[in-house]
């Protein structure tokens, strides 16, 4: 049985800044998932809570659960539209009505949990969720709970939703691992002895932003820093000038949280993809590589870069109108004109797809994407939000 460690986040105060910060912090410290916990019958308060959940969705990359009262299917649908991977419904709301069936038919059995007391299950019993609101969960107690589930017919996956505010999550995972629970901890697939070091017994490590691949810095690791990085999930190096271990961000707060680490083909260089807090460079620059030597102008064809650049240009046109701009013409005409153009471009794409020329089709798809981007800026939707929604499906 796979066991996921989920950070329990109490949302009753609806303090968006605190909740988003707690969610990002839990993600960076090693939580596998999040659960945003809050039930209310007040429609206005619930909408505020859903807005907080949307803010969390924009701030984190790990899956999160959200809770909701469910008096009708629309309540469940709104909860999913926050970007949640799964929705937790109170048992009392889905007894003897069609809400549960309609919800599982629409969003899938594995995406709907039914909560009774502190335990929730999917309707097929294959996914289990235990929620502990108080801090300081006991590894022995959690192991006992997992063993009880096994005796009743072990689910495929168990999620432990715990208050982890004051917890070293990676260390807590190791304690659970020692108790026999299968949890997701970092474990180096290549031992330091297998790597090719320089004459000082060090290996260089190139560090990239995990989202966009930007090269942030280069530093060295010795065996101790390598093992500490794998153990804690926080990039740790060996300072050649100070001849001591160096946890990146320990003094500045600009930590680097590990997403992936690879060795190159010769195993003499490491590449780490990280969540970078603040600036990577001691000068205050985001990256250490900012001194331009040569540059040849070129057009990138990387789709994420192109869409991001297009979005930025459209946003700039909205904020700083330019005379003669077609984009500003659309904004000036308003939402109905933008929607009309999206409809026209979608129709032209369909017609192009019926013709043998792929050149015409790609042209019409590009036209549609441009007009969709204008619509997204007008409505305040980003490509990152769309990408997150696609990733959840």
XYZ file of C-alpha atoms in Angstrom:
393
model
C 0.000 0.000 0.000
C 1.450 3.348 -1.065
C 1.265 6.012 1.645
C 1.233 9.743 0.864
C 1.934 12.428 3.451
C -0.538 15.269 3.117
C -0.257 18.605 4.939
C -3.504 19.456 6.728
C -4.265 23.189 6.420
C -7.068 24.672 8.521
C -8.797 27.333 6.402
C -11.480 28.496 8.839
C -9.946 31.953 9.274
C -9.839 32.426 5.472
C -6.530 34.273 5.710
C -5.410 33.850 2.098
C -1.842 35.033 2.647
C -1.281 32.661 5.581
C -2.902 29.698 3.839
C -0.982 30.149 0.579
C 2.267 30.590 2.495
C 1.587 27.450 4.564
C 0.756 25.470 1.413
C 3.928 26.548 -0.401
C 6.031 25.901 2.695
C 4.603 22.389 3.141
C 5.259 21.618 -0.519
C 8.854 22.826 -0.298
C 9.513 20.850 2.890
C 8.444 17.567 1.317
C 4.663 17.109 1.634
C 3.259 14.920 -1.149
C -0.185 16.554 -1.105
C -2.257 19.164 0.699
C -5.758 19.128 2.144
C -7.567 22.452 2.550
C -10.108 21.885 5.307
C -13.189 24.035 5.861
C -16.935 23.362 5.790
C -19.568 26.107 5.695
C -23.217 26.469 4.683
C -22.840 30.208 4.067
C -22.694 30.693 0.271
C -20.730 33.952 0.455
C -18.180 32.536 2.896
C -17.850 29.393 0.781
C -17.060 31.509 -2.282
C -14.301 33.249 -0.319
C -12.927 29.847 0.650
C -12.971 28.669 -2.978
C -11.071 31.814 -3.967
C -8.429 30.927 -1.367
C -8.237 27.416 -2.865
C -7.708 28.940 -6.318
C -4.852 31.028 -4.920
C -3.287 27.851 -3.492
C -3.643 26.178 -6.893
C -1.629 28.992 -8.476
C 1.073 28.809 -5.785
C 1.791 25.060 -5.596
C 2.454 22.177 -7.961
C 1.610 19.216 -5.758
C -1.977 17.881 -5.787
C -4.388 19.215 -3.214
C -7.723 18.093 -1.785
C -10.463 20.523 -0.898
C -13.607 20.071 1.188
C -17.124 21.339 0.547
C -20.689 20.947 1.721
C -22.651 19.394 -1.115
C -26.321 20.323 -1.273
C -26.296 19.997 -5.059
C -23.920 18.854 -7.790
C -22.989 22.476 -8.545
C -21.268 22.675 -5.139
C -18.974 19.785 -6.083
C -18.287 21.239 -9.517
C -17.284 24.611 -8.041
C -14.876 22.865 -5.670
C -13.158 21.099 -8.585
C -12.939 24.329 -10.540
C -10.456 25.623 -7.939
C -7.880 23.225 -9.412
C -8.300 20.558 -6.711
C -7.223 17.005 -7.570
C -9.918 15.551 -5.300
C -12.919 16.799 -3.304
C -13.926 15.584 0.156
C -17.677 15.486 0.879
C -19.308 14.970 4.298
C -21.080 11.626 4.584
C -24.313 13.343 5.703
C -24.494 15.362 2.465
C -24.436 12.415 0.066
C -26.651 9.858 1.786
C -29.763 8.782 -0.107
C -29.406 11.280 -2.970
C -27.872 11.323 -6.422
C -25.076 13.823 -5.705
C -22.382 11.193 -5.135
C -23.176 9.237 -8.297
C -23.384 12.377 -10.422
C -20.084 13.589 -8.991
C -18.209 10.307 -9.531
C -19.670 9.951 -13.037
C -18.405 13.426 -13.921
C -15.050 13.564 -12.095
C -14.156 9.903 -11.535
C -14.361 7.575 -8.548
C -10.797 8.277 -7.411
C -11.493 12.038 -7.222
C -14.378 11.955 -4.716
C -13.859 11.075 -1.045
C -16.674 10.646 1.481
C -15.717 11.762 5.005
C -17.087 10.244 8.203
C -15.427 11.395 11.439
C -11.705 11.594 10.570
C -11.569 9.003 7.781
C -12.598 9.268 4.141
C -12.777 6.678 1.365
C -13.519 6.691 -2.330
C -16.710 4.806 -3.187
C -14.764 1.768 -4.421
C -12.654 1.696 -1.247
C -9.378 1.760 -3.175
C -8.266 5.167 -1.840
C -8.261 5.990 1.885
C -7.673 9.296 3.667
C -7.013 9.822 7.378
C -7.240 13.397 8.696
C -5.488 14.412 11.927
C -6.080 18.059 12.844
C -3.747 18.200 15.850
C 0.009 18.533 15.543
C 2.427 15.799 16.556
C 1.068 12.654 14.903
C 2.598 9.452 16.274
C 4.273 7.200 13.671
C 3.282 4.118 15.701
C -0.377 5.216 15.743
C -0.324 5.807 11.983
C 1.249 2.403 11.377
C -1.470 0.812 13.523
C -4.152 2.592 11.480
C -2.581 1.322 8.234
C -2.454 -2.230 9.654
C -6.155 -2.045 10.575
C -6.973 -1.044 7.014
C -4.967 -3.985 5.711
C -6.984 -6.417 7.799
C -10.231 -5.041 6.353
C -9.001 -5.267 2.765
C -6.037 -3.095 1.964
C -6.717 -0.039 -0.263
C -4.282 0.725 -3.063
C -3.324 4.101 -1.606
C -3.434 5.679 1.841
C -3.141 9.431 2.361
C -2.289 10.692 5.842
C -3.439 14.309 6.232
C -1.501 15.689 9.191
C -0.832 19.021 10.862
C 2.816 19.389 9.832
C 3.391 23.033 10.756
C 6.213 22.329 13.226
C 7.377 19.057 11.678
C 10.523 18.155 9.771
C 8.534 16.391 7.056
C 11.438 14.526 5.477
C 12.566 13.241 8.888
C 8.964 12.285 9.735
C 8.745 10.313 6.489
C 11.893 8.422 7.379
C 10.366 7.484 10.760
C 7.277 6.155 8.990
C 9.532 4.255 6.602
C 11.283 2.681 9.597
C 7.856 1.583 10.862
C 7.218 -0.256 7.620
C 5.045 2.232 5.728
C 5.877 2.766 2.058
C 6.317 6.535 1.786
C 7.877 8.815 -0.804
C 11.307 9.834 0.461
C 14.348 10.934 -1.486
C 16.796 8.099 -1.975
C 19.860 8.515 -4.151
C 19.890 5.955 -6.962
C 23.601 6.654 -7.479
C 25.970 6.468 -4.532
C 28.553 9.231 -4.151
C 31.304 6.645 -4.571
C 30.040 5.976 -8.122
C 30.466 9.613 -9.152
C 33.674 10.928 -10.746
C 35.155 13.650 -8.544
C 37.915 16.190 -9.130
C 41.263 16.118 -7.332
C 39.663 17.694 -4.241
C 37.078 14.887 -4.116
C 34.334 17.345 -5.158
C 31.777 17.230 -7.956
C 30.282 20.316 -9.669
C 26.516 20.783 -9.606
C 24.638 22.967 -12.101
C 21.381 24.302 -10.684
C 18.301 25.105 -12.774
C 14.857 26.534 -12.072
C 12.584 23.503 -12.315
C 9.815 25.421 -14.077
C 11.578 27.177 -16.937
C 15.020 25.554 -17.026
C 16.854 28.826 -16.282
C 20.418 28.111 -15.132
C 20.732 29.700 -11.691
C 24.204 28.863 -10.406
C 26.995 26.307 -10.128
C 28.522 25.026 -6.911
C 30.408 21.985 -5.604
C 29.404 19.030 -3.462
C 31.416 16.660 -1.344
C 30.115 13.354 -0.023
C 28.578 14.866 3.111
C 26.740 17.654 1.273
C 25.545 15.190 -1.372
C 24.053 12.888 1.246
C 22.539 15.784 3.198
C 20.898 17.125 0.027
C 19.326 13.752 -0.738
C 18.284 13.291 2.901
C 16.710 16.730 3.483
C 15.562 17.770 0.009
C 17.374 21.113 0.455
C 20.385 21.895 -1.742
C 23.554 21.691 0.341
C 27.049 22.368 -1.013
C 30.674 22.414 0.061
C 32.221 25.884 0.216
C 35.767 25.730 -1.133
C 36.640 29.189 0.241
C 35.366 28.442 3.779
C 36.133 24.703 3.649
C 32.810 23.822 5.221
C 29.306 22.590 4.445
C 26.971 25.255 3.046
C 23.182 24.975 3.119
C 22.008 27.358 0.395
C 19.685 29.949 1.975
C 20.580 29.212 5.591
C 21.565 32.852 6.193
C 19.737 34.628 3.331
C 16.498 32.631 3.370
C 17.002 31.919 -0.357
C 16.652 28.163 -0.039
C 16.693 25.776 -2.974
C 14.243 22.894 -2.616
C 15.028 19.803 -4.669
C 12.747 18.664 -7.446
C 15.175 16.462 -9.398
C 18.889 15.636 -9.474
C 20.654 13.935 -12.376
C 24.229 12.932 -13.167
C 25.571 13.409 -16.692
C 26.774 10.592 -18.956
C 30.278 10.548 -17.436
C 28.940 10.942 -13.895
C 31.334 13.823 -13.302
C 28.747 16.629 -13.190
C 25.381 16.920 -11.452
C 22.316 18.864 -12.571
C 19.715 19.841 -9.980
C 16.263 21.230 -10.745
C 14.990 23.251 -7.803
C 12.383 25.577 -6.396
C 14.392 28.758 -5.907
C 13.287 31.039 -3.085
C 14.373 34.586 -3.865
C 17.625 35.151 -5.727
C 20.202 32.453 -6.406
C 23.103 34.889 -6.738
C 24.771 36.721 -3.821
C 24.564 39.932 -5.921
C 20.771 39.829 -5.690
C 20.330 38.707 -9.291
C 17.963 35.823 -9.919
C 20.749 33.901 -11.691
C 24.527 34.040 -11.319
C 24.774 34.027 -15.125
C 23.972 37.636 -16.072
C 27.234 38.923 -17.617
C 26.508 38.773 -21.351
C 29.498 37.958 -23.568
C 27.987 37.213 -26.987
C 24.389 37.042 -28.148
C 22.827 36.130 -31.479
C 19.187 37.119 -31.917
C 16.848 34.194 -32.560
C 13.177 33.274 -32.352
C 12.396 30.599 -29.801
C 10.017 27.836 -30.856
C 9.553 26.412 -27.380
C 5.772 26.401 -26.909
C 5.798 27.401 -23.231
C 8.107 30.339 -23.934
C 6.051 31.430 -26.948
C 2.754 31.309 -25.046
C 4.271 33.147 -22.076
C 5.683 35.856 -24.366
C 2.371 36.208 -26.226
C 0.499 36.529 -22.939
C 2.907 39.216 -21.711
C 2.519 41.227 -24.950
C -1.294 41.047 -24.769
C -1.218 42.089 -21.097
C 1.057 45.007 -21.990
C -1.343 46.134 -24.729
C -4.210 46.093 -22.233
C -2.268 48.119 -19.670
C -0.483 50.404 -22.172
C -2.712 50.841 -25.242
C -0.926 51.374 -28.549
C -2.482 53.304 -31.411
C -3.384 51.089 -34.349
C -3.050 47.884 -32.313
C -5.518 45.141 -33.300
C -5.297 43.782 -29.756
C -6.400 47.139 -28.351
C -9.188 47.241 -30.926
C -10.521 43.969 -29.479
C -10.199 45.185 -25.885
C -11.975 48.432 -26.763
C -14.863 46.549 -28.392
C -15.285 44.408 -25.300
C -15.991 40.808 -24.369
C -18.723 40.187 -26.939
C -16.430 41.099 -29.835
C -13.620 38.937 -28.423
C -15.998 35.982 -28.044
C -17.300 36.475 -31.592
C -13.743 36.375 -32.956
C -12.940 33.232 -30.935
C -16.010 31.570 -32.410
C -15.074 32.627 -35.949
C -11.489 31.401 -35.570
C -12.656 28.064 -34.126
C -14.926 27.596 -37.151
C -12.095 28.466 -39.543
C -9.881 25.915 -37.788
C -12.527 23.220 -38.282
C -12.844 24.081 -41.988
C -9.052 24.053 -42.411
C -8.873 20.615 -40.802
C -11.136 19.241 -43.544
C -8.710 20.431 -46.225
C -5.576 18.473 -47.153
C -3.109 21.286 -46.367
C -1.605 21.220 -42.886
C -0.151 24.677 -43.525
C -3.636 26.200 -43.467
C -4.564 24.285 -40.326
C -1.546 25.416 -38.311
C -2.203 29.011 -39.419
C -5.814 28.839 -38.186
C -4.784 27.157 -34.913
C -2.310 29.980 -34.305
C -5.053 32.535 -34.998
C -7.361 30.808 -32.531
C -4.664 30.646 -29.834
C -3.981 34.366 -30.237
C -7.673 35.259 -29.833
C -7.988 32.815 -26.923
C -5.080 34.618 -25.262
C -6.870 37.963 -25.635
C -9.949 36.370 -24.074
C -7.873 34.940 -21.214
C -6.304 38.331 -20.436
C -9.730 39.991 -20.576
C -11.113 37.408 -18.114
C -8.018 37.174 -15.892
C -7.079 33.565 -16.712
C -3.400 32.648 -17.169
C -1.764 29.891 -19.214
C -0.352 28.473 -15.971
C -3.893 27.993 -14.656
C -4.924 26.245 -17.878
C -1.815 24.044 -17.729
C -2.593 23.144 -14.098
C -6.139 22.180 -15.057
C -4.874 19.976 -17.892
C -2.348 18.358 -15.557
C -5.154 17.449 -13.141
C -7.077 15.513 -15.786
